Backbone as a ProteinNet text record, in pm:
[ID]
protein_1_A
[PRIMARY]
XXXXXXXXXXXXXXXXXXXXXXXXXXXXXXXXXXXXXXXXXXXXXXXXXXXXXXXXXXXXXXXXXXXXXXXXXXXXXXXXXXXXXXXXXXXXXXXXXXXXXXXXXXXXXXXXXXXXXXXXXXXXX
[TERTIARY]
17780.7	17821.4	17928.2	18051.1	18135.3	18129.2	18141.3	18181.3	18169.4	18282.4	18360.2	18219.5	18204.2	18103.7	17960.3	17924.6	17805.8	17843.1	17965.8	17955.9	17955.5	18008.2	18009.3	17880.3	17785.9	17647.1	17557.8	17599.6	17557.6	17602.8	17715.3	17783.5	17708.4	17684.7	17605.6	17443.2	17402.9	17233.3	17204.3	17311.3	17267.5	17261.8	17205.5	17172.8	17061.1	17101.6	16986.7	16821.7	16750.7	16582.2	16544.3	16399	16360.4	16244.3	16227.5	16214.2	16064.6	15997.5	15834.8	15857.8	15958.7	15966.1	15996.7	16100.7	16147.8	16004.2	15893.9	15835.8	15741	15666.6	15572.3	15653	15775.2	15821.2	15882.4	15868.3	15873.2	15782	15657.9	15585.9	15460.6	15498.8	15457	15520	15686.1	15734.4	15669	15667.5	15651.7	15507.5	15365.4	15294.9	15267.9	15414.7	15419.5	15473.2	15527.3	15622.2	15601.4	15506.4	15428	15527.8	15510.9	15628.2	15601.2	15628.5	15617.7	15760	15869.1	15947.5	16012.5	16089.3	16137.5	16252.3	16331.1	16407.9	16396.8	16244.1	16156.9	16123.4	16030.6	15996.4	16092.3	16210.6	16373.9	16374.9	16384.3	16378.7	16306.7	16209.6	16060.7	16110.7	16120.4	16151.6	16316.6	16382.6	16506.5	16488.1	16411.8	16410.5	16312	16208.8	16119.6	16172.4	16258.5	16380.1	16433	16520.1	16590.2	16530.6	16400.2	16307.7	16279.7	16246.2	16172.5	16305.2	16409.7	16543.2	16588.3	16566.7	16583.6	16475.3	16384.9	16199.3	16179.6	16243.5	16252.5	16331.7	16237.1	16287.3	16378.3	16382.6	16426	16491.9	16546.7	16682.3	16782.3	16937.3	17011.5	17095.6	17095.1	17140.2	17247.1	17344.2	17524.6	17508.7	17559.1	17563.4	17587.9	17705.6	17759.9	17577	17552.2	17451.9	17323.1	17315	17213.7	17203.5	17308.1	17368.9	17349.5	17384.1	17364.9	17213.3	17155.5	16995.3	16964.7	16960.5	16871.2	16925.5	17065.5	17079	17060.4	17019.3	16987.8	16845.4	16752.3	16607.4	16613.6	16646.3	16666.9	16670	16800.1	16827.9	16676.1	16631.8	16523.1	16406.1	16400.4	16242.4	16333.1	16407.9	16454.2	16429	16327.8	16245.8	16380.6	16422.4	16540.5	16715.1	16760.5	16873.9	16941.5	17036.2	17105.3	17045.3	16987.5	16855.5	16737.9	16666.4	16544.9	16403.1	16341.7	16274.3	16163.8	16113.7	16025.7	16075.5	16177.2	16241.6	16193.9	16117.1	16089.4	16151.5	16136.1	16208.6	16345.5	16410.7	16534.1	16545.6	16438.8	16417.2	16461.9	16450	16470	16569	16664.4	16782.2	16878.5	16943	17016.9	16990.5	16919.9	16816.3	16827.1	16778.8	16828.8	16974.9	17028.3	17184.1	17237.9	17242.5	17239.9	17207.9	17097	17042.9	17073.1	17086.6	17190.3	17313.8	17390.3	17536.5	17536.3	17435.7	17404.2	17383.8	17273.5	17253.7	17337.4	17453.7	17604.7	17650.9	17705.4	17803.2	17760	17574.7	17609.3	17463.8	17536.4	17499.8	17531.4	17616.1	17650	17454.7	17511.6	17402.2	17275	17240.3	17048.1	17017.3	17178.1	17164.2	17133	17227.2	17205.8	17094	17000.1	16853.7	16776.7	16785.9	16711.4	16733.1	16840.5	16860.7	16806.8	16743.5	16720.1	16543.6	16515.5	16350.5	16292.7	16201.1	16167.3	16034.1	15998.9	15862.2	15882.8	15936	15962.3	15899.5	15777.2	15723.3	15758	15781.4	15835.3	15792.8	15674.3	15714.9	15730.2	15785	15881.3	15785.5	15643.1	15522.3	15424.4
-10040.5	-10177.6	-10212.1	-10270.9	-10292.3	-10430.6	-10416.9	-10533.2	-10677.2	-10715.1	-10801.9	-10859.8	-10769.2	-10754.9	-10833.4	-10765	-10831.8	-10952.9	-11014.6	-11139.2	-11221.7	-11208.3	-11279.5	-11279.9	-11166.4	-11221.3	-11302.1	-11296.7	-11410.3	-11559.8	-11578.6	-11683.8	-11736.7	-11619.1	-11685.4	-11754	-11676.1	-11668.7	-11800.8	-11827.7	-11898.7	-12030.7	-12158.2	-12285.2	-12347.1	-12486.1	-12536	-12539.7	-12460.4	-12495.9	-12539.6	-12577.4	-12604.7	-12498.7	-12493.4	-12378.8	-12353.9	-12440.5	-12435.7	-12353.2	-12426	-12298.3	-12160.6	-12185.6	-12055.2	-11908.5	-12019.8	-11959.7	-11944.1	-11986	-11941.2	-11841.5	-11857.8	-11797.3	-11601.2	-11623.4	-11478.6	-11427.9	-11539.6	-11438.6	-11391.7	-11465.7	-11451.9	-11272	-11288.4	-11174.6	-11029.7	-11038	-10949.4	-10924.9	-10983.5	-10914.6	-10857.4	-10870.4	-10779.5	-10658	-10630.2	-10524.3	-10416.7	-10301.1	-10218.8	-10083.3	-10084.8	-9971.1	-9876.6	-9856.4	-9673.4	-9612.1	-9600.9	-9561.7	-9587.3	-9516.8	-9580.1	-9587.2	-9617.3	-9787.2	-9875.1	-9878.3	-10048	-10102.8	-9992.3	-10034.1	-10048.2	-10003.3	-10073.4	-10200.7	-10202.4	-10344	-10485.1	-10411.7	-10536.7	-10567.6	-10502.8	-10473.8	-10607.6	-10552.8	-10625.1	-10776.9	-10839.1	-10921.5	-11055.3	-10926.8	-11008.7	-11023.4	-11002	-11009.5	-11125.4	-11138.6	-11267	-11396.4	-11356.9	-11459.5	-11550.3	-11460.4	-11530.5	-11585.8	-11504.8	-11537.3	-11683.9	-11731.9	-11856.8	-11982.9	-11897.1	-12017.6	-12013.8	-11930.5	-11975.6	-12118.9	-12198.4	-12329.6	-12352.2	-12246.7	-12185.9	-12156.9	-12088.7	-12023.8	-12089.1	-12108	-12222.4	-12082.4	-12069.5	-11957.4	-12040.8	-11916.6	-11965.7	-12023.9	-12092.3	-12127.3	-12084.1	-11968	-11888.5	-11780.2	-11738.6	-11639.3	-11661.1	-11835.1	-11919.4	-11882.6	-11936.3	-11923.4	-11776.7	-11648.4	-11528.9	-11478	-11522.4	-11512.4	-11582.6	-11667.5	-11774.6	-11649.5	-11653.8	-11599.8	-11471.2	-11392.2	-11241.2	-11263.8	-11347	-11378.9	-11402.6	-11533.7	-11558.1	-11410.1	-11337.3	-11262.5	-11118.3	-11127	-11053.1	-11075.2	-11276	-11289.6	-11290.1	-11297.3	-11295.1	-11145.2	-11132.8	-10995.2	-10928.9	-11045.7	-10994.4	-11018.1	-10922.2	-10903.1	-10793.3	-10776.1	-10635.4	-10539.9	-10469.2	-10403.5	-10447.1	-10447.8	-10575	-10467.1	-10517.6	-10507.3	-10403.6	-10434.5	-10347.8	-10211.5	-10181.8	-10014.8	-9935.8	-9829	-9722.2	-9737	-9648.4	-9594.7	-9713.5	-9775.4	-9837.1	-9957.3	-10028.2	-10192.8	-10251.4	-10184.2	-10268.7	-10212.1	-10112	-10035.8	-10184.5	-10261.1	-10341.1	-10421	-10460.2	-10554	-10469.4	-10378.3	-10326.1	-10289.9	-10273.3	-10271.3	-10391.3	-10516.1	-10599.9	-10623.4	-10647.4	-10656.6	-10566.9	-10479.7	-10392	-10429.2	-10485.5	-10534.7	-10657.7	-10762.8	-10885.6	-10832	-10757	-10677.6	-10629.8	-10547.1	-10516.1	-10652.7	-10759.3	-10839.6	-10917.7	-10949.4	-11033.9	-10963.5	-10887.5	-10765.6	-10831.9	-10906.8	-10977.2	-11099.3	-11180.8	-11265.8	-11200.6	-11097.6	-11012.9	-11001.1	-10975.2	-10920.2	-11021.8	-11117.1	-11255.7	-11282.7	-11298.4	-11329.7	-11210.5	-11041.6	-10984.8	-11005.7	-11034.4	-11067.6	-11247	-11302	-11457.1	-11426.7	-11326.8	-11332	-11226.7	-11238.4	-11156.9	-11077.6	-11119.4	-11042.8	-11021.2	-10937.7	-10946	-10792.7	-10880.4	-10797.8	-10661	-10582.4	-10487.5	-10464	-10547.5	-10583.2	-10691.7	-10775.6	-10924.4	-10999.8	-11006.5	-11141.5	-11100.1
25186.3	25209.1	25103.5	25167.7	25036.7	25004.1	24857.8	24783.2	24876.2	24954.4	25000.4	25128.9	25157.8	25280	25224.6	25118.5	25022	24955.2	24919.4	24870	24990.7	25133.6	25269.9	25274.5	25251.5	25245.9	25178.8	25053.3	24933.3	25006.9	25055.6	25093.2	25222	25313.3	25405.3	25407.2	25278.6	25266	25172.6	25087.4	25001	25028.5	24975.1	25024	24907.8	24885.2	24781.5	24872.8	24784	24813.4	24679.9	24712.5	24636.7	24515.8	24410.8	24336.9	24388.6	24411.4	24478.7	24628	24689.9	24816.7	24815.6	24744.9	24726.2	24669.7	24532.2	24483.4	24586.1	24722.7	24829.3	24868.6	24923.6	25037.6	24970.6	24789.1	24718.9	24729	24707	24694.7	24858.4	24924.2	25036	25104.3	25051.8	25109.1	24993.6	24899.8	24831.4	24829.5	24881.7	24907.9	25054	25142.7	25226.6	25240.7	25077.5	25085.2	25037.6	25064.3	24998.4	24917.5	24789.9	24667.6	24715.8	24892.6	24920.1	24825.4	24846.5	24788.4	24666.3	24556	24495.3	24444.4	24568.8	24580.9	24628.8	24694.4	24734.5	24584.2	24527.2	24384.3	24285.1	24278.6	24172	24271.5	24434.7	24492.1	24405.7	24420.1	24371.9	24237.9	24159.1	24077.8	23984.1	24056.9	24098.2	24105.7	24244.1	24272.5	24153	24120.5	24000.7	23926.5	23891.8	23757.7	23795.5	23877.2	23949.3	23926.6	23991.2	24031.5	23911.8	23790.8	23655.2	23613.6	23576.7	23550.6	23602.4	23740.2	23793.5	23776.4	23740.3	23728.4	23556.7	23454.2	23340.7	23247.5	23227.9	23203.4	23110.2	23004.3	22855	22859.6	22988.2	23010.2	23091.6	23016.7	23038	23147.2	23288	23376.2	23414.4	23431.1	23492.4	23649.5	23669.1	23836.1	23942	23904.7	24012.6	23978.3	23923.9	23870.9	23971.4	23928.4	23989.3	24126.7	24211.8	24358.4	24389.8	24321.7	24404.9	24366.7	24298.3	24287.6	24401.1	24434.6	24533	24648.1	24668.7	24789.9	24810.5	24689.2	24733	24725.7	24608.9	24718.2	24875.7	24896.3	25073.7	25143.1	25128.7	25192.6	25196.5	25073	25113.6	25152.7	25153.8	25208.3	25367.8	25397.8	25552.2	25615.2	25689.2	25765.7	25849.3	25893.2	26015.3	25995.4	25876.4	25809.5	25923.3	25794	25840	25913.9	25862.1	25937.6	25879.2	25999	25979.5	25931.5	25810.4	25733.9	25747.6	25902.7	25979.4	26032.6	25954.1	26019.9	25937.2	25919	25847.9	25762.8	25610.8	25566.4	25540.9	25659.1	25614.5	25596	25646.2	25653.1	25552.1	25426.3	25290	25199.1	25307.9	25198.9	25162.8	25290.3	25273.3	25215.7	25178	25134.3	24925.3	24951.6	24794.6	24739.8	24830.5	24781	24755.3	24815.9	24733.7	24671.1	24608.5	24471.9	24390	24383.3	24274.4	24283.5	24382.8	24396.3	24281.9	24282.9	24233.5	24081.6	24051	23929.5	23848.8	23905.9	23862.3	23850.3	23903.4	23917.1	23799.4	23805.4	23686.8	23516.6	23516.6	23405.5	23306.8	23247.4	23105.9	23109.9	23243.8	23203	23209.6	23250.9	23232	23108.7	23088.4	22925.8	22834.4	22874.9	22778.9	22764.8	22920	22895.8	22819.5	22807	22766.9	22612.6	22543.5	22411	22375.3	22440.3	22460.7	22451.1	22531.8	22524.4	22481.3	22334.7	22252.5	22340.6	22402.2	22427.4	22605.2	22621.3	22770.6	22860.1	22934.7	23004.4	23120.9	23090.1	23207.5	23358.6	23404.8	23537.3	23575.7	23457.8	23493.6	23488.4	23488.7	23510.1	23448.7
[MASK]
+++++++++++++++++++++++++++++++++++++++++++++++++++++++++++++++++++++++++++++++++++++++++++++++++++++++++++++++++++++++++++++

């Protein structure tokens, strides 16, 4: 998936919710999403990062940063993407390449937060 292609997707997915919805509707998806593989589990992984990153009160997060978090959550509690969720094996590639696209793009600010929080748990909660 290139670049250009994945920010049209950020652009399409993203939209103000509210942080309580957003927080049912994560975790609703993620205890449907079982770590057979692992790049589901860098997925989960990924997204729990995001997630705390956006629900940490302490942490003053960039806006553009803000905006492609919400929308690469959305895009993965959404079952019926690119290829839709329920495909073997592929349901959740597109779905992880963005989030590593998002992960790359905003790599200064993870960092900012991993130098911001002294005691930081390695599976994000």
């Amino acid at each position: 998936m290139q670049d250009s292609k994945k920010e049209k997707i950020l652009k399409k997915y993203y939209r103000e919710v509210k942080m309580e919805d957003l927080r049912r509707a994560f975790f609703d998806k993620l205890s449907s999403v079982p770590p057979t593989m692992e790049y589901v589990r860098n997925l989960i992984l990924d997204v729990k990062l995001f997630f705390r990153m956006l629900s940490d009160p302490n942490f003053d997060l960039k806006e553009e940063t803000k905006r492609d978090f919400i929308a690469v959550l959305l895009y993965f509690i959404e079952s019926k993407d690119a290829i839709p969720d329920w495909i073997p094996m592929l349901g959740l590639w597109d779905d992880y390449k963005l989030a590593r696209y998002v992960k790359q793009k905003h790599r200064q600010e993870i960092e900012r937060y991993f130098a911001q929080v002294r005691h930081f748990v390695a599976n994000y909660f």
